[in-house]
Short mmCIF file of C-alpha atoms in Angstrom, two decimals:
data_model
loop_
_atom_site.label_atom_id
_atom_site.label_comp_id
_atom_site.label_asym_id
_atom_site.label_seq_id
_atom_site.Cartn_x
_atom_site.Cartn_y
_atom_site.Cartn_z
CA UNK H 1 0.00 0.00 0.00
CA UNK H 2 1.33 3.43 -0.89
CA UNK H 3 1.78 6.24 1.60
CA UNK H 4 -1.35 8.41 2.01
CA UNK H 5 -1.02 11.91 0.58
CA UNK H 6 -0.63 14.87 2.93
CA UNK H 7 -3.86 16.50 1.76
CA UNK H 8 -7.37 17.10 2.96
CA UNK H 9 -9.37 14.65 5.08
CA UNK H 10 -10.54 11.64 3.15
CA UNK H 11 -13.96 10.09 3.52
CA UNK H 12 -12.79 6.86 5.23
CA UNK H 13 -10.69 8.91 7.65
CA UNK H 14 -13.66 11.09 8.52
CA UNK H 15 -15.78 7.98 9.08
CA UNK H 16 -13.31 6.73 11.68
CA UNK H 17 -13.87 9.95 13.60
CA UNK H 18 -17.65 9.85 13.82
CA UNK H 19 -19.09 10.31 17.29
CA UNK H 20 -20.46 7.23 19.06
CA UNK H 21 -24.25 7.23 18.55
CA UNK H 22 -26.26 7.94 21.68
CA UNK H 23 -23.34 9.27 23.73
CA UNK H 24 -23.16 13.00 24.31
CA UNK H 25 -20.04 13.88 26.26
CA UNK H 26 -21.08 17.41 27.34
CA UNK H 27 -24.33 19.25 27.83
CA UNK H 28 -24.36 22.83 26.57
CA UNK H 29 -23.86 24.18 30.09
CA UNK H 30 -20.99 21.76 30.76
CA UNK H 31 -19.39 22.71 27.45
CA UNK H 32 -19.47 26.39 28.40
CA UNK H 33 -18.16 25.54 31.88
CA UNK H 34 -15.30 23.56 30.34
CA UNK H 35 -14.24 26.59 28.31
CA UNK H 36 -14.43 28.70 31.49
CA UNK H 37 -12.29 26.07 33.22
CA UNK H 38 -9.65 26.31 30.52
CA UNK H 39 -9.67 30.10 30.71
CA UNK H 40 -9.19 29.67 34.45
CA UNK H 41 -6.10 27.46 34.15
CA UNK H 42 -4.65 29.91 31.61
CA UNK H 43 -5.21 32.77 34.02
CA UNK H 44 -3.79 30.95 37.04
CA UNK H 45 -0.60 30.03 35.18
CA UNK H 46 -0.10 33.66 34.14
CA UNK H 47 -0.67 35.20 37.59
CA UNK H 48 2.57 34.18 39.29
CA UNK H 49 4.87 36.41 37.23
CA UNK H 50 2.96 39.69 37.76
CA UNK H 51 2.61 38.85 41.48
CA UNK H 52 6.38 38.47 42.02
CA UNK H 53 6.99 42.07 43.22
CA UNK H 54 4.33 41.72 45.92
CA UNK H 55 5.50 38.22 46.87
CA UNK H 56 9.07 39.46 47.30
CA UNK H 57 7.93 42.31 49.51
CA UNK H 58 5.54 40.23 51.61
CA UNK H 59 7.82 37.25 52.22
CA UNK H 60 11.25 38.92 51.84
CA UNK H 61 12.26 36.83 48.81
CA UNK H 62 15.00 37.02 46.21
CA UNK H 63 13.83 37.01 42.56
CA UNK H 64 14.86 33.36 42.12
CA UNK H 65 13.04 32.32 45.29
CA UNK H 66 9.88 34.12 44.17
CA UNK H 67 10.09 32.30 40.83
CA UNK H 68 9.76 28.97 42.67
CA UNK H 69 5.99 29.52 42.83
CA UNK H 70 5.64 28.97 39.09
CA UNK H 71 8.04 26.01 39.25
CA UNK H 72 5.92 24.45 42.00
CA UNK H 73 2.79 25.05 39.91
CA UNK H 74 4.32 23.33 36.86
CA UNK H 75 5.71 20.47 38.96
CA UNK H 76 2.21 19.87 40.26
CA UNK H 77 0.90 20.16 36.71
CA UNK H 78 3.15 17.42 35.34
CA UNK H 79 2.32 15.18 38.32
CA UNK H 80 -1.39 15.91 37.88
CA UNK H 81 -1.36 14.92 34.21
CA UNK H 82 0.37 11.61 34.90
CA UNK H 83 -1.59 10.71 38.06
CA UNK H 84 -5.02 11.58 36.68
CA UNK H 85 -4.26 9.74 33.46
CA UNK H 86 -3.42 6.61 35.46
CA UNK H 87 -6.66 6.67 37.47
CA UNK H 88 -8.97 8.01 34.74
CA UNK H 89 -10.29 4.62 33.69
CA UNK H 90 -11.16 3.69 37.28
CA UNK H 91 -12.72 6.92 38.56
CA UNK H 92 -14.60 8.22 35.50
CA UNK H 93 -14.84 11.62 33.84
CA UNK H 94 -16.86 13.45 36.49
CA UNK H 95 -14.65 12.36 39.38
CA UNK H 96 -11.50 13.30 37.45
CA UNK H 97 -12.74 16.80 36.61
CA UNK H 98 -14.38 17.31 40.00
CA UNK H 99 -11.22 16.40 41.92
CA UNK H 100 -9.18 18.66 39.65
CA UNK H 101 -11.49 21.65 40.13
CA UNK H 102 -11.48 21.05 43.89
CA UNK H 103 -7.67 20.92 44.00
CA UNK H 104 -7.43 24.16 41.99
CA UNK H 105 -9.89 25.84 44.33
CA UNK H 106 -8.04 24.61 47.42
CA UNK H 107 -4.63 25.57 46.04
CA UNK H 108 -5.67 29.01 44.82
CA UNK H 109 -7.36 29.92 48.09
CA UNK H 110 -4.41 28.50 50.01
CA UNK H 111 -1.95 30.60 48.00
CA UNK H 112 -4.00 33.72 48.63
CA UNK H 113 -4.15 33.10 52.39
CA UNK H 114 -0.72 31.47 52.93
CA UNK H 115 0.92 32.70 56.18
CA UNK H 116 4.45 31.73 55.04
CA UNK H 117 6.39 31.12 51.85
CA UNK H 118 6.66 27.33 52.32
CA UNK H 119 2.88 27.20 52.78
CA UNK H 120 2.44 29.26 49.58
CA UNK H 121 4.66 26.83 47.65
CA UNK H 122 2.63 23.86 48.87
CA UNK H 123 -0.54 25.66 47.80
CA UNK H 124 0.95 26.35 44.35
CA UNK H 125 1.82 22.65 44.06
CA UNK H 126 -1.76 21.67 44.97
CA UNK H 127 -3.16 24.16 42.48
CA UNK H 128 -0.81 22.72 39.88
CA UNK H 129 -2.14 19.21 40.50
CA UNK H 130 -5.63 20.47 39.68
CA UNK H 131 -4.27 22.38 36.71
CA UNK H 132 -2.71 19.19 35.33
CA UNK H 133 -5.91 17.22 35.85
CA UNK H 134 -8.00 19.78 33.97
CA UNK H 135 -5.40 20.17 31.21
CA UNK H 136 -5.27 16.41 30.68
CA UNK H 137 -8.93 15.67 31.35
CA UNK H 138 -10.58 18.27 29.14
CA UNK H 139 -8.07 17.87 26.31
CA UNK H 140 -8.67 14.11 26.37
CA UNK H 141 -12.45 14.35 26.51
CA UNK H 142 -12.59 16.94 23.73
CA UNK H 143 -10.22 14.86 21.58
CA UNK H 144 -12.35 11.71 21.75
CA UNK H 145 -15.80 13.10 22.52
CA UNK H 146 -16.58 15.13 19.41
CA UNK H 147 -15.78 12.72 16.60
CA UNK H 148 -14.55 14.41 13.44
CA UNK H 149 -15.10 17.79 15.13
CA UNK H 150 -12.44 16.95 17.73
CA UNK H 151 -9.72 19.16 16.27
CA UNK H 152 -12.12 22.09 15.92
CA UNK H 153 -13.38 21.79 19.49
CA UNK H 154 -9.86 21.37 20.87
CA UNK H 155 -8.81 24.60 19.17
CA UNK H 156 -11.82 26.38 20.67
CA UNK H 157 -11.01 24.96 24.11
CA UNK H 158 -7.34 25.94 23.97
CA UNK H 159 -8.21 29.40 22.64
CA UNK H 160 -9.93 30.00 25.98
CA UNK H 161 -6.67 29.12 27.73
CA UNK H 162 -5.16 32.05 25.83
CA UNK H 163 -8.03 34.33 26.83
CA UNK H 164 -7.32 33.49 30.47
CA UNK H 165 -3.58 33.98 30.04
CA UNK H 166 -4.22 37.51 28.75
CA UNK H 167 -6.91 38.32 31.34
CA UNK H 168 -4.94 37.17 34.41
CA UNK H 169 -2.08 39.70 34.18
CA UNK H 170 -4.58 42.37 33.13
CA UNK H 171 -6.45 41.87 36.41
CA UNK H 172 -3.22 42.10 38.40
CA UNK H 173 -2.36 45.27 36.50
CA UNK H 174 -5.79 46.75 37.18
CA UNK H 175 -5.86 45.97 40.90
CA UNK H 176 -2.12 46.26 41.55
CA UNK H 177 0.38 43.48 42.43
CA UNK H 178 -0.24 44.07 46.14
CA UNK H 179 -3.76 42.66 45.76
CA UNK H 180 -2.71 39.45 44.07
CA UNK H 181 -4.36 37.48 46.88
CA UNK H 182 -7.79 38.86 45.88
CA UNK H 183 -7.36 37.59 42.32
CA UNK H 184 -6.13 34.14 43.41
CA UNK H 185 -9.00 33.86 45.90
CA UNK H 186 -11.57 34.91 43.29
CA UNK H 187 -10.29 32.32 40.82
CA UNK H 188 -10.40 29.72 43.58
CA UNK H 189 -14.08 30.49 44.13
CA UNK H 190 -14.77 30.27 40.38
CA UNK H 191 -13.03 26.89 40.28
CA UNK H 192 -15.24 25.64 43.12
CA UNK H 193 -18.38 26.88 41.33
CA UNK H 194 -17.44 24.84 38.24
CA UNK H 195 -18.13 21.70 40.28
CA UNK H 196 -21.84 22.36 39.75
CA UNK H 197 -21.42 21.90 35.99
CA UNK H 198 -20.30 18.27 36.24
CA UNK H 199 -23.83 16.86 36.00
CA UNK H 200 -23.64 17.73 32.34
CA UNK H 201 -20.49 15.64 31.75
CA UNK H 202 -21.05 12.04 30.67
CA UNK H 203 -19.15 9.26 32.43
CA UNK H 204 -19.49 7.16 29.28
CA UNK H 205 -16.57 7.24 26.89
CA UNK H 206 -13.50 9.42 27.14
CA UNK H 207 -11.05 6.53 27.02
CA UNK H 208 -8.18 7.02 24.58
CA UNK H 209 -8.47 3.35 23.54
CA UNK H 210 -10.57 3.08 20.39
CA UNK H 211 -12.37 -0.17 19.53
CA UNK H 212 -10.74 -2.33 16.92
CA UNK H 213 -7.58 -0.27 16.76
CA UNK H 214 -5.28 -3.28 17.09
CA UNK H 215 -6.70 -4.98 14.01
CA UNK H 216 -6.35 -8.71 13.28
CA UNK H 217 -2.63 -8.93 12.63
CA UNK H 218 -0.68 -11.97 13.77
CA UNK H 219 1.79 -11.97 16.63
CA UNK H 220 4.74 -10.93 14.44
CA UNK H 221 2.84 -8.14 12.73
CA UNK H 222 1.51 -6.95 16.10
CA UNK H 223 5.05 -6.75 17.49
CA UNK H 224 6.19 -4.71 14.48
CA UNK H 225 3.17 -2.46 14.89
CA UNK H 226 3.94 -1.88 18.58
CA UNK H 227 7.52 -0.91 17.79
CA UNK H 228 6.33 1.45 15.09
CA UNK H 229 3.79 3.03 17.45
CA UNK H 230 6.49 3.48 20.07
CA UNK H 231 8.62 5.43 17.63
CA UNK H 232 5.68 7.57 16.55
CA UNK H 233 4.77 8.33 20.15
CA UNK H 234 8.38 9.30 20.91
CA UNK H 235 8.34 11.65 17.91
CA UNK H 236 5.10 13.25 19.14
CA UNK H 237 6.63 13.74 22.60
CA UNK H 238 9.69 15.40 21.03
CA UNK H 239 7.43 17.58 18.88
CA UNK H 240 5.51 18.78 21.92
CA UNK H 241 8.64 19.46 23.98
CA UNK H 242 10.20 21.50 21.16
CA UNK H 243 7.19 23.40 19.86
CA UNK H 244 6.19 24.50 23.37
CA UNK H 245 9.84 25.45 23.94
CA UNK H 246 9.56 27.71 20.88
CA UNK H 247 6.25 29.08 22.15
CA UNK H 248 7.71 29.89 25.57
CA UNK H 249 11.00 31.02 24.03
CA UNK H 250 9.30 33.68 21.91
CA UNK H 251 7.25 34.86 24.86
CA UNK H 252 10.31 35.05 27.09
CA UNK H 253 12.97 36.38 24.71
CA UNK H 254 11.07 38.51 22.17
CA UNK H 255 11.31 41.65 24.37
CA UNK H 256 15.08 41.19 24.81
CA UNK H 257 15.63 40.70 21.10
CA UNK H 258 13.49 43.67 20.09
CA UNK H 259 15.26 45.97 22.56
CA UNK H 260 18.63 44.74 21.29
CA UNK H 261 17.78 45.67 17.70
CA UNK H 262 16.62 49.16 18.63
CA UNK H 263 13.02 49.10 19.87
CA UNK H 264 11.97 50.70 23.16
CA UNK H 265 11.10 48.59 26.19
CA UNK H 266 7.42 49.68 26.17
CA UNK H 267 7.06 48.80 22.49
CA UNK H 268 8.80 45.45 23.03
CA UNK H 269 6.44 44.57 25.88
CA UNK H 270 3.41 45.51 23.80
CA UNK H 271 4.68 43.47 20.85
CA UNK H 272 5.00 40.44 23.11
CA UNK H 273 1.39 40.90 24.25
CA UNK H 274 0.37 40.95 20.59
CA UNK H 275 2.22 37.64 20.11
CA UNK H 276 0.17 35.97 22.86
CA UNK H 277 -3.02 37.57 21.55
CA UNK H 278 -2.34 36.20 18.05
CA UNK H 279 -2.05 32.70 19.50
CA UNK H 280 -5.61 33.00 20.76
CA UNK H 281 -6.82 34.43 17.46
CA UNK H 282 -5.08 31.67 15.53
CA UNK H 283 -6.94 28.93 17.39
CA UNK H 284 -10.29 30.48 16.61
CA UNK H 285 -9.37 31.07 12.96
CA UNK H 286 -8.31 27.46 12.36
CA UNK H 287 -11.63 26.00 13.60
CA UNK H 288 -13.38 25.97 10.18
CA UNK H 289 -10.22 24.64 8.53
CA UNK H 290 -10.19 21.58 10.81
CA UNK H 291 -13.46 20.47 9.23
CA UNK H 292 -11.95 20.57 5.73
CA UNK H 293 -8.28 19.65 6.15
CA UNK H 294 -6.57 16.76 7.89
CA UNK H 295 -4.59 17.20 11.08
CA UNK H 296 -1.20 16.49 9.39
CA UNK H 297 -1.84 19.24 6.84
CA UNK H 298 -2.74 21.81 9.51
CA UNK H 299 0.21 20.92 11.75
CA UNK H 300 2.68 20.83 8.83
CA UNK H 301 1.53 24.19 7.43
CA UNK H 302 1.68 25.65 10.93
CA UNK H 303 5.29 24.50 11.30
CA UNK H 304 6.23 25.89 7.89
CA UNK H 305 4.67 29.24 8.81
CA UNK H 306 6.41 29.21 12.19
CA UNK H 307 9.79 28.61 10.53
CA UNK H 308 9.19 31.30 7.92
CA UNK H 309 8.15 33.93 10.45
CA UNK H 310 11.10 33.22 12.72
CA UNK H 311 13.44 33.53 9.76
CA UNK H 312 11.80 36.88 8.94
CA UNK H 313 12.29 37.98 12.56
CA UNK H 314 16.04 38.17 11.91
CA UNK H 315 15.26 41.37 9.93
CA UNK H 316 14.94 44.13 12.59
CA UNK H 317 12.35 46.18 10.71
CA UNK H 318 10.07 43.15 10.30
CA UNK H 319 10.71 41.47 13.65
CA UNK H 320 7.64 42.67 15.62
CA UNK H 321 5.27 41.65 12.83
CA UNK H 322 7.11 38.36 12.30
CA UNK H 323 6.73 37.43 15.96
CA UNK H 324 2.99 38.14 15.71
CA UNK H 325 2.95 35.76 12.74
CA UNK H 326 4.69 33.10 14.84
CA UNK H 327 1.84 33.35 17.36
CA UNK H 328 -0.72 32.91 14.59
CA UNK H 329 0.98 29.86 13.07
CA UNK H 330 2.02 28.10 16.27
CA UNK H 331 -1.49 28.35 17.72
CA UNK H 332 -3.08 25.23 16.12
CA UNK H 333 -0.17 22.84 16.76
CA UNK H 334 -0.94 21.85 20.36
CA UNK H 335 -4.70 21.16 20.05
CA UNK H 336 -4.69 19.81 16.48
CA UNK H 337 -1.69 17.62 17.22
CA UNK H 338 -3.60 15.97 20.08
CA UNK H 339 -6.36 14.87 17.71
CA UNK H 340 -3.77 13.58 15.24
CA UNK H 341 -2.03 11.68 18.06
CA UNK H 342 -5.28 10.16 19.32
CA UNK H 343 -6.07 8.85 15.84
CA UNK H 344 -2.55 7.69 15.09
CA UNK H 345 -1.68 5.94 18.36
CA UNK H 346 -5.13 4.77 19.55
CA UNK H 347 -3.73 1.72 21.38
CA UNK H 348 -1.42 3.82 23.58
CA UNK H 349 -3.71 4.65 26.49
CA UNK H 350 -1.30 7.14 28.02
CA UNK H 351 -0.21 8.83 24.78
CA UNK H 352 -2.14 12.05 25.38
CA UNK H 353 -0.86 12.32 28.94
CA UNK H 354 2.73 11.88 27.82
CA UNK H 355 2.61 14.69 25.28
CA UNK H 356 0.74 17.07 27.60
CA UNK H 357 3.30 16.42 30.33
CA UNK H 358 6.05 16.89 27.74
CA UNK H 359 4.59 20.24 26.74
CA UNK H 360 4.83 21.43 30.34
CA UNK H 361 8.43 20.24 30.59
CA UNK H 362 9.21 22.06 27.34
CA UNK H 363 7.76 25.27 28.72
CA UNK H 364 9.77 25.01 31.94
CA UNK H 365 13.03 24.00 30.24
CA UNK H 366 12.88 26.65 27.50
CA UNK H 367 13.99 29.53 29.72
CA UNK H 368 17.26 28.12 31.05
CA UNK H 369 18.04 26.15 27.88
CA UNK H 370 17.69 29.07 25.49
CA UNK H 371 19.11 31.45 28.08
CA UNK H 372 22.42 29.61 28.25
CA UNK H 373 22.86 29.66 24.47
CA UNK H 374 21.78 33.29 24.16
CA UNK H 375 24.18 34.32 26.92
CA UNK H 376 26.98 32.82 24.84
CA UNK H 377 25.85 33.96 21.38
CA UNK H 378 24.09 37.26 22.12
CA UNK H 379 20.42 38.36 21.96
CA UNK H 380 20.54 38.95 18.19
CA UNK H 381 20.64 35.19 17.77
CA UNK H 382 17.25 34.70 19.44
CA UNK H 383 15.24 34.27 16.21
CA UNK H 384 17.97 32.09 14.66
CA UNK H 385 17.97 29.73 17.65
CA UNK H 386 14.17 29.58 17.71
CA UNK H 387 14.02 29.06 13.95
CA UNK H 388 16.43 26.12 14.18
CA UNK H 389 14.22 24.55 16.86
CA UNK H 390 11.13 25.12 14.71
CA UNK H 391 12.88 23.40 11.78
CA UNK H 392 13.32 20.31 13.96
CA UNK H 393 9.58 20.46 14.72
CA UNK H 394 8.83 20.51 10.99
CA UNK H 395 11.15 17.55 10.40
CA UNK H 396 9.40 15.60 13.14
CA UNK H 397 5.96 16.34 11.64
CA UNK H 398 7.06 15.09 8.22
CA UNK H 399 8.63 11.99 9.75
CA UNK H 400 5.47 11.23 11.75
CA UNK H 401 3.39 11.51 8.60
CA UNK H 402 5.64 9.09 6.70
CA UNK H 403 5.72 6.69 9.65
CA UNK H 404 1.94 6.74 10.06
CA UNK H 405 1.61 5.99 6.35
CA UNK H 406 3.78 2.89 6.80
CA UNK H 407 1.80 1.88 9.89
CA UNK H 408 -1.51 2.20 8.05
CA UNK H 409 -0.05 -0.02 5.31
CA UNK H 410 1.04 -2.59 7.92
CA UNK H 411 -2.49 -2.76 9.28
#
């Protein structure tokens, strides 16, 4: 069998994505609440940075010590993804989401009311556990619960994460860093209120294991298939580590690069806000395309656009606009890639959890990893370094497509 073309969704492929008759994963109210929940985790993640000045003053911290709050949050997030993935099949969808919302509520309120810095770090860790459970749980349920609309709904869901990430710092800016505890407490209350939406979430379905995915191959063919799937999953994990590293790298180093090539600090900060805003816009814009084009096409085009824009960012006059373009192109990769993964590696129950956890690790590692290279090479090399990383992402996407073509032939 020849390799399938990297073009639009074919009819048989669409048929494999049809929703299970009679099973509705979310009521309308639960669907809206899920989007609110994703906006909430985006906001919570973005609050720690703007709160650092107040945290340093209140607890007498150094900058590096204050930054431990975000590290604790992400550590809890990775643990939450892996733990909730392991127990998902035993506890069901409602219990997974309910426990996650409760942990976020407890952690957020605890951070707001913490009497000491160690207590605040424990609260951030608890909040992170809930964050990881919601990140994994809702991404998984949206990926498998909407049939051939999965990629579209995942982009809508993750766009709300971006809305929260923009709104969180804006609230801190409006109220002042000294009132960070009010914002954390308010978000904790909102998280608790989302528990009332869980009646509208079905406990049927949601498992990443799709019926009949293993096929009827013999023992030898099955072993070859497992090895092939392992390689594909490893490539997806690498793709998620690297593309989120690019995402975080642009957000962290764009201001430094723009100031180095002659832009003012205020302009550089505003340009970075535009980058994050374009990520949200990009996820909404790609929704209609997901119903017409296959996931490999969308992810591949996104990587090509990401590479092109980062190459253009080496030109100082074009850099601010090029970075905005990076935000637009990188936006669909995370949510659309999850749908592609779920279709490609349906027998790997923990595949989605692995790549979501990998994305968090990529975001955490990007700062020190890129920072060390930039310290040696200079800030002007920021777009070159990011472009090289994006090229590796593109290579991985093309390899995954070829490998999935061979796997389909083996089946």
